[in-house]
Amino acid sequence: MTDDNTVYVGNKKDAMSYVMAVTTQFNKGSEEVVLKARGGAISRAVDTAEITKNRFLQNLEILDITTEMEELENEDGSNSNVSAISITLGESN
Amino acid sequence: MTDDNTVYVGNKKDAMSYVMAVTTQFNKGSEEVVLKARGGAISRAVDTAEITKNRFLQNLEILDITTEMEELENEDGSNSNVSAISITLGESN
């Protein structure tokens, strides 16, 4: 992870694990944390953002949500498209 | 469905079915179409938005994305929380 304030959300852990990762980043002093996910993990990224701001850090809000279509290369050299989301959390003004 | 320009994305059909529903709404003259989904279908709603604007209606852009936590009542009377997303598609200026 090059960006300390980015949390990559996957399918292997439950949302609460990512909520803890986000909370830790804010507690270390980050002003914004970006959740990133692709494909089926997009739903978990939204869960993570909503649980974090509703239950743990109620001074937070979602500052920005963007989506895009990413092209991934398969093992056989062909390409697949997969949707991706970025959710930026930060303190509300 | 009370709002003609809202497309509810679920888990039972593939993204392409919802892409066709969105495209039909725009072809009927809607200026904006709102995709709504909950829980695991959120990923499919993002797929639907990205496929529609990248492959079918390239004058569209995503105008707004909002998320929220909804409380649902279970059959036994208890409550569950589920994340939800609304994605507004419209013509780019």
PDB file of C-alpha atoms in Angstrom:
ATOM      1  CA  MET A   1       0.000   0.000   0.000  1.00  0.00           C
ATOM      2  CA  THR A   2       1.655   3.206  -1.140  1.00  0.00           C
ATOM      3  CA  ASP A   3      -0.999   5.552   0.182  1.00  0.00           C
ATOM      4  CA  ASP A   4      -1.307   5.215   3.910  1.00  0.00           C
ATOM      5  CA  ASN A   5      -4.760   6.703   3.849  1.00  0.00           C
ATOM      6  CA  THR A   6      -6.176   4.223   1.316  1.00  0.00           C
ATOM      7  CA  VAL A   7      -7.976   1.105   2.547  1.00  0.00           C
ATOM      8  CA  TYR A   8      -8.478  -1.607  -0.070  1.00  0.00           C
ATOM      9  CA  VAL A   9     -11.678  -3.548   0.570  1.00  0.00           C
ATOM     10  CA  GLY A  10     -11.763  -7.156  -0.605  1.00  0.00           C
ATOM     11  CA  ASN A  11     -13.998 -10.185  -0.237  1.00  0.00           C
ATOM     12  CA  LYS A  12     -11.960 -12.124   2.285  1.00  0.00           C
ATOM     13  CA  LYS A  13     -12.593 -10.180   5.467  1.00  0.00           C
ATOM     14  CA  ASP A  14     -15.885  -8.951   6.865  1.00  0.00           C
ATOM     15  CA  ALA A  15     -16.847  -5.277   6.804  1.00  0.00           C
ATOM     16  CA  MET A  16     -15.957  -4.833  10.472  1.00  0.00           C
ATOM     17  CA  SER A  17     -12.285  -5.570   9.726  1.00  0.00           C
ATOM     18  CA  TYR A  18     -12.244  -2.721   7.231  1.00  0.00           C
ATOM     19  CA  VAL A  19     -14.130  -0.447   9.640  1.00  0.00           C
ATOM     20  CA  MET A  20     -11.301  -1.043  12.130  1.00  0.00           C
ATOM     21  CA  ALA A  21      -8.682  -0.254   9.459  1.00  0.00           C
ATOM     22  CA  VAL A  22     -10.417   3.041   8.615  1.00  0.00           C
ATOM     23  CA  THR A  23     -10.831   3.983  12.272  1.00  0.00           C
ATOM     24  CA  THR A  24      -7.138   3.275  12.895  1.00  0.00           C
ATOM     25  CA  GLN A  25      -6.147   5.571  10.015  1.00  0.00           C
ATOM     26  CA  PHE A  26      -8.198   8.443  11.411  1.00  0.00           C
ATOM     27  CA  ASN A  27      -6.860   7.830  14.896  1.00  0.00           C
ATOM     28  CA  LYS A  28      -3.318   8.115  13.485  1.00  0.00           C
ATOM     29  CA  GLY A  29      -4.179  11.585  12.256  1.00  0.00           C
ATOM     30  CA  SER A  30      -5.341  11.130   8.639  1.00  0.00           C
ATOM     31  CA  GLU A  31      -7.749  13.871   7.599  1.00  0.00           C
ATOM     32  CA  GLU A  32      -9.283  11.751   4.860  1.00  0.00           C
ATOM     33  CA  VAL A  33      -9.423   8.027   4.202  1.00  0.00           C
ATOM     34  CA  VAL A  34     -10.250   6.559   0.778  1.00  0.00           C
ATOM     35  CA  LEU A  35     -11.956   3.159   0.526  1.00  0.00           C
ATOM     36  CA  LYS A  36     -11.307   1.363  -2.766  1.00  0.00           C
ATOM     37  CA  ALA A  37     -12.984  -1.808  -4.012  1.00  0.00           C
ATOM     38  CA  ARG A  38     -13.711  -3.678  -7.217  1.00  0.00           C
ATOM     39  CA  GLY A  39     -16.468  -6.025  -8.389  1.00  0.00           C
ATOM     40  CA  GLY A  40     -18.409  -7.828  -5.699  1.00  0.00           C
ATOM     41  CA  ALA A  41     -16.456  -6.103  -2.930  1.00  0.00           C
ATOM     42  CA  ILE A  42     -18.068  -2.752  -3.829  1.00  0.00           C
ATOM     43  CA  SER A  43     -21.050  -3.549  -1.571  1.00  0.00           C
ATOM     44  CA  ARG A  44     -18.674  -4.217   1.318  1.00  0.00           C
ATOM     45  CA  ALA A  45     -16.923  -0.869   0.774  1.00  0.00           C
ATOM     46  CA  VAL A  46     -20.299   0.909   1.058  1.00  0.00           C
ATOM     47  CA  ASP A  47     -21.083  -1.102   4.212  1.00  0.00           C
ATOM     48  CA  THR A  48     -17.684  -0.111   5.626  1.00  0.00           C
ATOM     49  CA  ALA A  49     -18.266   3.598   4.968  1.00  0.00           C
ATOM     50  CA  GLU A  50     -21.790   3.570   6.402  1.00  0.00           C
ATOM     51  CA  ILE A  51     -20.898   1.564   9.521  1.00  0.00           C
ATOM     52  CA  THR A  52     -17.838   3.739  10.201  1.00  0.00           C
ATOM     53  CA  LYS A  53     -19.719   7.025  10.065  1.00  0.00           C
ATOM     54  CA  ASN A  54     -22.930   5.842  11.713  1.00  0.00           C
ATOM     55  CA  ARG A  55     -21.506   3.821  14.572  1.00  0.00           C
ATOM     56  CA  PHE A  56     -17.863   4.698  15.197  1.00  0.00           C
ATOM     57  CA  LEU A  57     -16.796   8.148  13.997  1.00  0.00           C
ATOM     58  CA  GLN A  58     -19.922  10.234  13.869  1.00  0.00           C
ATOM     59  CA  ASN A  59     -18.059  13.421  12.929  1.00  0.00           C
ATOM     60  CA  LEU A  60     -17.303  11.850   9.554  1.00  0.00           C
ATOM     61  CA  GLU A  61     -19.183  12.190   6.313  1.00  0.00           C
ATOM     62  CA  ILE A  62     -18.748  10.838   2.836  1.00  0.00           C
ATOM     63  CA  LEU A  63     -16.993  13.613   0.928  1.00  0.00           C
ATOM     64  CA  ASP A  64     -16.937  11.976  -2.498  1.00  0.00           C
ATOM     65  CA  ILE A  65     -17.889   8.774  -4.294  1.00  0.00           C
ATOM     66  CA  THR A  66     -16.564   7.959  -7.761  1.00  0.00           C
ATOM     67  CA  THR A  67     -16.881   4.845  -9.891  1.00  0.00           C
ATOM     68  CA  GLU A  68     -15.018   3.676 -12.957  1.00  0.00           C
ATOM     69  CA  MET A  69     -14.623   0.689 -15.239  1.00  0.00           C
ATOM     70  CA  GLU A  70     -11.166  -0.888 -15.008  1.00  0.00           C
ATOM     71  CA  GLU A  71      -9.663  -3.225 -17.576  1.00  0.00           C
ATOM     72  CA  LEU A  72      -7.840  -6.214 -16.103  1.00  0.00           C
ATOM     73  CA  GLU A  73      -5.646  -8.649 -18.022  1.00  0.00           C
ATOM     74  CA  ASN A  74      -6.569 -12.306 -17.552  1.00  0.00           C
ATOM     75  CA  GLU A  75      -3.993 -15.077 -17.260  1.00  0.00           C
ATOM     76  CA  ASP A  76      -4.597 -16.050 -20.898  1.00  0.00           C
ATOM     77  CA  GLY A  77      -3.833 -12.515 -22.072  1.00  0.00           C
ATOM     78  CA  SER A  78      -7.462 -11.533 -22.739  1.00  0.00           C
ATOM     79  CA  ASN A  79      -9.030  -8.575 -20.951  1.00  0.00           C
ATOM     80  CA  SER A  80     -11.973  -8.306 -18.566  1.00  0.00           C
ATOM     81  CA  ASN A  81     -13.773  -5.196 -17.403  1.00  0.00           C
ATOM     82  CA  VAL A  82     -14.582  -4.740 -13.760  1.00  0.00           C
ATOM     83  CA  SER A  83     -16.313  -1.855 -11.983  1.00  0.00           C
ATOM     84  CA  ALA A  84     -14.512  -0.072  -9.173  1.00  0.00           C
ATOM     85  CA  ILE A  85     -15.499   2.442  -6.494  1.00  0.00           C
ATOM     86  CA  SER A  86     -13.613   5.024  -4.447  1.00  0.00           C
ATOM     87  CA  ILE A  87     -15.300   6.441  -1.347  1.00  0.00           C
ATOM     88  CA  THR A  88     -13.619   9.371   0.415  1.00  0.00           C
ATOM     89  CA  LEU A  89     -14.395   9.783   4.109  1.00  0.00           C
ATOM     90  CA  GLY A  90     -13.467  12.920   6.044  1.00  0.00           C
ATOM     91  CA  GLU A  91     -14.592  15.243   8.788  1.00  0.00           C
ATOM     92  CA  SER A  92     -17.777  17.139   8.152  1.00  0.00           C
ATOM     93  CA  ASN A  93     -17.483  20.921   8.258  1.00  0.00           C
TER      94      ASN A  93
ATOM     95  CA  MET B   1     -42.761   1.478  -9.113  1.00  0.00           C
ATOM     96  CA  THR B   2     -44.070   4.988  -8.473  1.00  0.00           C
ATOM     97  CA  ASP B   3     -41.141   6.827 -10.028  1.00  0.00           C
ATOM     98  CA  ASP B   4     -40.897   5.967 -13.680  1.00  0.00           C
ATOM     99  CA  ASN B   5     -37.318   7.100 -13.822  1.00  0.00           C
ATOM    100  CA  THR B   6     -36.119   4.870 -10.973  1.00  0.00           C
ATOM    101  CA  VAL B   7     -34.654   1.453 -11.757  1.00  0.00           C
ATOM    102  CA  TYR B   8     -34.403  -0.916  -8.792  1.00  0.00           C
ATOM    103  CA  VAL B   9     -31.406  -3.236  -9.143  1.00  0.00           C
ATOM    104  CA  GLY B  10     -31.674  -6.636  -7.483  1.00  0.00           C
ATOM    105  CA  ASN B  11     -29.761  -9.874  -7.413  1.00  0.00           C
ATOM    106  CA  LYS B  12     -32.008 -11.935  -9.648  1.00  0.00           C
ATOM    107  CA  LYS B  13     -31.218 -10.519 -13.081  1.00  0.00           C
ATOM    108  CA  ASP B  14     -27.817  -9.821 -14.601  1.00  0.00           C
ATOM    109  CA  ALA B  15     -26.498  -6.287 -15.047  1.00  0.00           C
ATOM    110  CA  MET B  16     -27.377  -6.276 -18.746  1.00  0.00           C
ATOM    111  CA  SER B  17     -31.106  -6.538 -17.924  1.00  0.00           C
ATOM    112  CA  TYR B  18     -30.835  -3.382 -15.844  1.00  0.00           C
ATOM    113  CA  VAL B  19     -28.745  -1.666 -18.543  1.00  0.00           C
ATOM    114  CA  MET B  20     -31.642  -2.310 -20.943  1.00  0.00           C
ATOM    115  CA  ALA B  21     -34.147  -0.904 -18.410  1.00  0.00           C
ATOM    116  CA  VAL B  22     -32.079   2.277 -18.024  1.00  0.00           C
ATOM    117  CA  THR B  23     -31.602   2.666 -21.771  1.00  0.00           C
ATOM    118  CA  THR B  24     -35.356   2.253 -22.314  1.00  0.00           C
ATOM    119  CA  GLN B  25     -36.084   5.009 -19.773  1.00  0.00           C
ATOM    120  CA  PHE B  26     -33.770   7.445 -21.552  1.00  0.00           C
ATOM    121  CA  ASN B  27     -35.213   6.484 -24.921  1.00  0.00           C
ATOM    122  CA  LYS B  28     -38.685   7.305 -23.575  1.00  0.00           C
ATOM    123  CA  GLY B  29     -37.466  10.820 -22.834  1.00  0.00           C
ATOM    124  CA  SER B  30     -36.324  10.747 -19.195  1.00  0.00           C
ATOM    125  CA  GLU B  31     -33.640  13.352 -18.523  1.00  0.00           C
ATOM    126  CA  GLU B  32     -32.308  11.491 -15.510  1.00  0.00           C
ATOM    127  CA  VAL B  33     -32.540   7.886 -14.334  1.00  0.00           C
ATOM    128  CA  VAL B  34     -31.845   6.841 -10.747  1.00  0.00           C
ATOM    129  CA  LEU B  35     -30.479   3.358 -10.017  1.00  0.00           C
ATOM    130  CA  LYS B  36     -31.274   2.105  -6.519  1.00  0.00           C
ATOM    131  CA  ALA B  37     -29.897  -1.018  -4.842  1.00  0.00           C
ATOM    132  CA  ARG B  38     -29.353  -2.503  -1.405  1.00  0.00           C
ATOM    133  CA  GLY B  39     -26.834  -4.912   0.110  1.00  0.00           C
ATOM    134  CA  GLY B  40     -25.103  -7.263  -2.297  1.00  0.00           C
ATOM    135  CA  ALA B  41     -26.890  -5.748  -5.300  1.00  0.00           C
ATOM    136  CA  ILE B  42     -24.952  -2.481  -4.862  1.00  0.00           C
ATOM    137  CA  SER B  43     -22.084  -3.875  -6.961  1.00  0.00           C
ATOM    138  CA  ARG B  44     -24.530  -4.683  -9.746  1.00  0.00           C
ATOM    139  CA  ALA B  45     -25.928  -1.141  -9.681  1.00  0.00           C
ATOM    140  CA  VAL B  46     -22.400   0.236 -10.194  1.00  0.00           C
ATOM    141  CA  ASP B  47     -21.849  -2.256 -13.034  1.00  0.00           C
ATOM    142  CA  THR B  48     -25.138  -1.135 -14.588  1.00  0.00           C
ATOM    143  CA  ALA B  49     -24.180   2.547 -14.443  1.00  0.00           C
ATOM    144  CA  GLU B  50     -20.689   1.979 -15.851  1.00  0.00           C
ATOM    145  CA  ILE B  51     -21.812  -0.341 -18.663  1.00  0.00           C
ATOM    146  CA  THR B  52     -24.646   2.011 -19.652  1.00  0.00           C
ATOM    147  CA  LYS B  53     -22.448   5.089 -19.951  1.00  0.00           C
ATOM    148  CA  ASN B  54     -19.379   3.374 -21.400  1.00  0.00           C
ATOM    149  CA  ARG B  55     -21.023   1.137 -23.986  1.00  0.00           C
ATOM    150  CA  PHE B  56     -24.564   2.277 -24.725  1.00  0.00           C
ATOM    151  CA  LEU B  57     -25.276   5.944 -24.022  1.00  0.00           C
ATOM    152  CA  GLN B  58     -21.954   7.695 -24.155  1.00  0.00           C
ATOM    153  CA  ASN B  59     -23.465  11.156 -23.675  1.00  0.00           C
ATOM    154  CA  LEU B  60     -24.359  10.149 -20.120  1.00  0.00           C
ATOM    155  CA  GLU B  61     -22.436  10.734 -16.961  1.00  0.00           C
ATOM    156  CA  ILE B  62     -22.958   9.924 -13.329  1.00  0.00           C
ATOM    157  CA  LEU B  63     -24.425  13.090 -11.824  1.00  0.00           C
ATOM    158  CA  ASP B  64     -24.611  11.966  -8.217  1.00  0.00           C
ATOM    159  CA  ILE B  65     -23.975   8.959  -5.989  1.00  0.00           C
ATOM    160  CA  THR B  66     -25.348   8.760  -2.456  1.00  0.00           C
ATOM    161  CA  THR B  67     -25.332   5.961   0.095  1.00  0.00           C
ATOM    162  CA  GLU B  68     -27.267   5.407   3.274  1.00  0.00           C
ATOM    163  CA  MET B  69     -27.968   2.816   5.941  1.00  0.00           C
ATOM    164  CA  GLU B  70     -31.546   1.581   5.910  1.00  0.00           C
ATOM    165  CA  GLU B  71     -33.270  -0.225   8.751  1.00  0.00           C
ATOM    166  CA  LEU B  72     -35.383  -3.201   7.702  1.00  0.00           C
ATOM    167  CA  GLU B  73     -37.777  -5.117   9.902  1.00  0.00           C
ATOM    168  CA  ASN B  74     -37.219  -8.878   9.959  1.00  0.00           C
ATOM    169  CA  GLU B  75     -40.046 -11.407  10.027  1.00  0.00           C
ATOM    170  CA  ASP B  76     -39.523 -11.941  13.758  1.00  0.00           C
ATOM    171  CA  GLY B  77     -39.931  -8.220  14.440  1.00  0.00           C
ATOM    172  CA  SER B  78     -36.225  -7.511  14.994  1.00  0.00           C
ATOM    173  CA  ASN B  79     -34.397  -4.979  12.834  1.00  0.00           C
ATOM    174  CA  SER B  80     -31.455  -5.326  10.451  1.00  0.00           C
ATOM    175  CA  ASN B  81     -29.375  -2.592   8.891  1.00  0.00           C
ATOM    176  CA  VAL B  82     -28.533  -2.717   5.225  1.00  0.00           C
ATOM    177  CA  SER B  83     -26.546  -0.300   3.082  1.00  0.00           C
ATOM    178  CA  ALA B  84     -28.182   1.248   0.044  1.00  0.00           C
ATOM    179  CA  ILE B  85     -26.964   3.260  -2.941  1.00  0.00           C
ATOM    180  CA  SER B  86     -28.600   5.711  -5.342  1.00  0.00           C
ATOM    181  CA  ILE B  87     -26.806   6.509  -8.603  1.00  0.00           C
ATOM    182  CA  THR B  88     -28.203   9.326 -10.761  1.00  0.00           C
ATOM    183  CA  LEU B  89     -27.405   9.151 -14.471  1.00  0.00           C
ATOM    184  CA  GLY B  90     -28.029  12.061 -16.821  1.00  0.00           C
ATOM    185  CA  GLU B  91     -26.697  13.857 -19.863  1.00  0.00           C
ATOM    186  CA  SER B  92     -23.331  15.501 -19.480  1.00  0.00           C
ATOM    187  CA  ASN B  93     -23.240  19.246 -20.160  1.00  0.00           C
TER     188      ASN B  93
END
